[in-house]
Amino acid sequence: MKKWFPRKRLILAFHKWLGILSAVFLVILSLTGLALNHTERLGLNNVTIDNAFILKRYGMQSGSDIQTYRIHETATLSHLENQLFYNGEPLANAGPPVGILEGSPFTVIATPDQLVYLTESGELIEQIRPEELPYDQLLHLGRDATGNPVLVAASGQWQPDPDWLEFLEFKGPFSVNPLSESNLDPDVRAAILANYQGRGPTLYRVILDLHAGRLFGWGGRTLMDLSAIAILLLVSSGISGWLRRSSWSYRTK
């Protein structure tokens, strides 16, 4: 004979697990609520979050995609999201460097579709736009047998004049030394991110969004709503059970 699980025990088991799950969210709400009530004392607005996971939740960069190269001996050239930075300061809107040619009186930064000219101190002189170049996409910045620069594109090779204003088609041997990335100083990384997207979210903002469930988007808000409904069900069922027991106890007297 099939044995059925008693209805009362099923309800009690459901009530217990609902209470445990609700307690987790209730603890989160309590802790975040306490923190928010003491924002000034805890200095929550003075703490900036740079955690990669948290930044991703806000659609911000963590700096892991920054490409950095050494330039002018002690300076750095960095690239993030179609923007170049010189020592952490914005330089120009351009693609990732495929070659750097340091010279006097200016330095050339070659990107797939632009040439960027800057002074030896890192100041922008000029940007040569795609429509001013004889190729569609640059692959490398190389040198010929005599050391003169060669622009290597998918459609051919070109050599610039001494002023880098005119470009002549080049036929001949050349060599390419790929750029090697350099380590990025934490202070420079912070400067790049601050210039690119502003400061990261404050600890106050993160705690507030966690309290409201917004930190995890639609799913987080839904979980917080369901936990609130679960707590209301627990409270109402507890009061209802207490009233029934009180009524039964009164009638049996």
Coordinates of C-alpha atoms in Angstrom, one line a residue:
M1 CA 0.0 0.0 0.0
K2 CA 1.4 3.4 -1.0
K3 CA 2.2 5.6 2.0
W4 CA 1.4 9.3 1.6
F5 CA 3.5 11.9 3.3
P6 CA 1.2 13.7 5.8
R7 CA 0.0 17.0 4.7
K8 CA 0.8 18.7 7.9
R9 CA 4.4 17.5 7.8
L10 CA 4.7 18.7 4.2
I11 CA 3.5 22.1 5.1
L12 CA 5.9 22.3 8.1
A13 CA 8.8 21.2 5.9
F14 CA 7.9 23.8 3.2
H15 CA 7.6 26.4 6.0
K16 CA 11.0 25.6 7.4
W17 CA 12.9 25.8 4.1
L18 CA 11.0 28.9 3.1
G19 CA 12.1 30.4 6.4
I20 CA 15.7 29.4 5.9
L21 CA 15.9 30.9 2.4
S22 CA 14.1 34.1 3.5
A23 CA 16.5 34.4 6.4
V24 CA 19.4 34.7 4.1
F25 CA 17.9 37.7 2.3
L26 CA 16.7 39.1 5.6
V27 CA 20.3 39.1 6.9
I28 CA 21.5 40.8 3.7
L29 CA 18.8 43.5 4.0
S30 CA 19.6 44.0 7.7
L31 CA 23.3 44.3 7.2
T32 CA 23.1 46.6 4.2
G33 CA 20.4 48.7 5.9
L34 CA 22.6 49.2 9.0
A35 CA 25.5 50.2 6.8
L36 CA 23.4 52.7 4.8
N37 CA 22.1 54.2 8.0
H38 CA 25.7 55.0 9.1
T39 CA 27.0 56.1 5.7
E40 CA 28.8 59.2 6.9
R41 CA 30.3 57.4 10.0
L42 CA 31.6 54.5 7.8
G43 CA 32.7 56.9 5.0
L44 CA 31.0 54.8 2.3
N45 CA 31.1 57.7 -0.2
N46 CA 34.8 58.0 0.2
V47 CA 35.6 54.4 -0.9
T48 CA 35.8 53.7 -4.6
I49 CA 35.3 50.1 -5.8
D50 CA 37.7 48.7 -8.5
N51 CA 36.8 45.1 -8.3
A52 CA 36.5 43.6 -11.8
F53 CA 33.2 41.7 -11.1
I54 CA 31.6 44.8 -9.5
L55 CA 32.7 47.1 -12.3
K56 CA 31.3 44.7 -14.9
R57 CA 27.9 44.9 -13.2
Y58 CA 28.0 48.6 -13.9
G59 CA 29.2 48.2 -17.4
M60 CA 32.6 49.7 -16.6
Q61 CA 36.2 48.7 -17.4
S62 CA 38.5 47.1 -14.9
G63 CA 41.6 47.9 -16.8
S64 CA 42.4 44.3 -17.8
D65 CA 42.1 45.1 -21.5
I66 CA 44.6 48.0 -21.4
Q67 CA 47.5 47.5 -23.8
T68 CA 50.7 49.4 -22.8
Y69 CA 54.0 50.1 -24.6
R70 CA 57.1 51.8 -23.5
I71 CA 57.8 55.1 -25.4
H72 CA 60.4 57.9 -25.0
E73 CA 62.4 55.8 -22.6
T74 CA 60.5 56.5 -19.4
A75 CA 56.9 57.2 -20.8
T76 CA 54.1 54.8 -21.6
L77 CA 51.6 54.7 -24.5
S78 CA 48.4 52.8 -23.6
H79 CA 45.3 51.8 -25.6
L80 CA 41.8 51.2 -24.2
E81 CA 38.6 51.0 -26.2
N82 CA 39.8 52.9 -29.3
Q83 CA 41.6 55.6 -27.3
L84 CA 45.3 56.3 -26.8
F85 CA 46.8 57.5 -23.6
Y86 CA 50.2 59.0 -22.9
N87 CA 51.3 58.5 -19.3
G88 CA 47.7 58.0 -18.4
E89 CA 46.4 61.2 -20.1
P90 CA 44.1 61.1 -23.1
L91 CA 46.1 61.5 -26.4
A92 CA 43.9 60.7 -29.3
N93 CA 41.0 58.6 -30.5
A94 CA 42.6 55.8 -32.4
G95 CA 42.9 52.0 -32.7
P96 CA 45.6 49.9 -31.1
P97 CA 49.2 50.7 -32.1
V98 CA 50.9 48.4 -34.7
G99 CA 54.1 50.3 -34.6
I100 CA 56.0 53.2 -32.9
L101 CA 58.7 55.1 -34.6
E102 CA 60.6 57.5 -32.3
G103 CA 62.5 60.3 -34.0
S104 CA 63.2 64.0 -34.0
P105 CA 61.4 66.3 -34.1
F106 CA 58.4 64.1 -33.7
T107 CA 57.3 60.5 -33.0
V108 CA 55.0 58.5 -35.2
I109 CA 52.4 56.1 -33.8
A110 CA 51.0 53.8 -36.5
T111 CA 47.5 52.3 -35.9
P112 CA 45.5 50.2 -38.4
D113 CA 43.7 53.2 -39.9
Q114 CA 45.6 56.3 -38.7
L115 CA 49.0 57.8 -38.1
V116 CA 49.4 59.9 -35.0
Y117 CA 52.3 62.4 -34.7
L118 CA 53.4 63.7 -31.3
T119 CA 56.3 65.6 -29.8
E120 CA 59.1 64.1 -27.8
S121 CA 57.2 65.3 -24.7
G122 CA 54.0 63.5 -25.7
E123 CA 52.0 66.4 -27.0
L124 CA 49.7 65.7 -30.0
I125 CA 50.8 67.3 -33.3
E126 CA 48.5 65.8 -35.9
Q127 CA 46.4 62.8 -36.8
I128 CA 46.5 61.5 -40.4
R129 CA 43.0 60.2 -41.1
P130 CA 42.2 57.1 -43.3
E131 CA 41.1 59.2 -46.3
E132 CA 44.6 60.8 -46.3
L133 CA 46.4 57.5 -46.4
P134 CA 47.1 55.3 -49.5
Y135 CA 45.9 52.1 -47.8
D136 CA 42.8 50.8 -46.1
Q137 CA 44.4 48.9 -43.2
L138 CA 47.9 49.0 -41.9
L139 CA 49.4 45.7 -40.6
H140 CA 52.9 46.6 -39.5
L141 CA 55.4 49.4 -39.3
G142 CA 58.7 48.0 -40.6
R143 CA 62.1 49.1 -42.0
D144 CA 63.9 48.5 -45.3
A145 CA 67.5 47.4 -45.6
T146 CA 68.8 50.9 -45.0
G147 CA 66.6 51.5 -41.9
N148 CA 64.0 53.7 -43.5
P149 CA 60.4 53.2 -42.3
V150 CA 58.0 51.0 -44.4
L151 CA 54.3 51.0 -43.9
V152 CA 53.1 47.5 -44.5
A153 CA 49.4 47.2 -45.4
A154 CA 47.2 44.4 -46.7
S155 CA 47.3 46.0 -50.1
G156 CA 51.0 46.7 -50.4
Q157 CA 53.9 48.7 -48.9
W158 CA 54.6 52.4 -48.8
Q159 CA 57.4 54.7 -47.7
P160 CA 56.8 58.2 -46.2
D161 CA 58.8 61.3 -47.1
P162 CA 60.9 62.9 -44.4
D163 CA 57.9 64.9 -43.2
W164 CA 55.5 62.0 -43.3
L165 CA 53.1 63.9 -45.5
E166 CA 53.6 62.0 -48.8
F167 CA 53.7 58.3 -49.3
L168 CA 55.3 56.4 -52.2
E169 CA 54.7 52.8 -53.1
F170 CA 57.6 50.6 -52.0
K171 CA 59.0 47.4 -53.6
G172 CA 61.8 45.7 -51.9
P173 CA 62.8 43.7 -48.8
F174 CA 61.8 44.9 -45.3
S175 CA 61.8 43.6 -41.8
V176 CA 59.2 44.0 -39.0
N177 CA 59.8 44.0 -35.2
P178 CA 56.5 43.5 -33.5
L179 CA 55.7 45.7 -30.5
S180 CA 56.2 44.2 -27.1
E181 CA 53.8 45.2 -24.3
S182 CA 55.1 46.7 -21.1
N183 CA 53.9 46.4 -17.5
L184 CA 51.4 49.0 -16.5
D185 CA 52.0 50.9 -13.3
P186 CA 48.9 50.8 -11.0
D187 CA 48.9 54.6 -10.8
V188 CA 48.9 55.0 -14.5
R189 CA 46.1 52.4 -14.8
A190 CA 44.0 54.3 -12.3
A191 CA 44.6 57.5 -14.2
I192 CA 43.6 55.9 -17.5
L193 CA 40.4 54.5 -16.0
A194 CA 39.5 57.8 -14.3
N195 CA 40.0 59.7 -17.6
Y196 CA 38.1 57.1 -19.6
Q197 CA 35.1 56.5 -17.5
G198 CA 35.4 58.6 -14.3
R199 CA 35.7 57.1 -10.9
G200 CA 34.3 53.7 -10.2
P201 CA 31.1 53.3 -8.1
T202 CA 31.4 54.2 -4.4
L203 CA 30.9 51.6 -1.7
Y204 CA 27.7 53.4 -0.8
R205 CA 26.3 52.9 -4.3
V206 CA 27.2 49.2 -4.3
I207 CA 25.6 48.6 -0.9
L208 CA 22.5 50.6 -1.9
D209 CA 22.1 48.6 -5.1
L210 CA 22.7 45.3 -3.2
H211 CA 20.1 46.3 -0.7
A212 CA 17.5 46.9 -3.5
G213 CA 18.6 44.0 -5.5
R214 CA 19.7 46.2 -8.5
L215 CA 23.3 45.0 -8.3
F216 CA 22.3 41.8 -10.1
G217 CA 19.9 43.3 -12.6
W218 CA 16.4 41.9 -13.2
G219 CA 17.2 38.6 -11.4
G220 CA 18.4 40.4 -8.3
R221 CA 15.3 42.6 -8.1
T222 CA 13.1 39.6 -8.6
L223 CA 14.8 37.6 -5.8
M224 CA 14.4 40.5 -3.4
D225 CA 10.7 40.8 -4.4
L226 CA 10.2 37.1 -3.8
S227 CA 12.0 37.1 -0.5
A228 CA 9.8 40.0 0.6
I229 CA 6.7 38.0 -0.4
A230 CA 8.1 34.9 1.4
I231 CA 8.6 36.9 4.6
L232 CA 5.1 38.2 4.4
L233 CA 3.8 34.6 3.9
L234 CA 5.8 33.4 6.9
V235 CA 4.5 36.2 9.1
S236 CA 0.9 35.8 8.0
S237 CA 1.0 32.0 8.4
G238 CA 2.7 32.3 11.8
I239 CA 0.0 34.7 13.0
S240 CA -2.7 32.6 11.5
G241 CA -1.4 29.5 13.2
W242 CA -1.1 31.3 16.5
L243 CA -4.7 32.6 16.2
R244 CA -6.0 29.1 15.4
R245 CA -4.2 27.6 18.4
S246 CA -5.4 30.4 20.7
S247 CA -9.0 29.9 19.5
W248 CA -8.8 26.1 19.9
S249 CA -7.2 26.5 23.4
Y250 CA -10.0 28.9 24.4
R251 CA -12.8 26.6 23.3
T252 CA -11.3 23.6 25.1
K253 CA -11.3 25.4 28.4

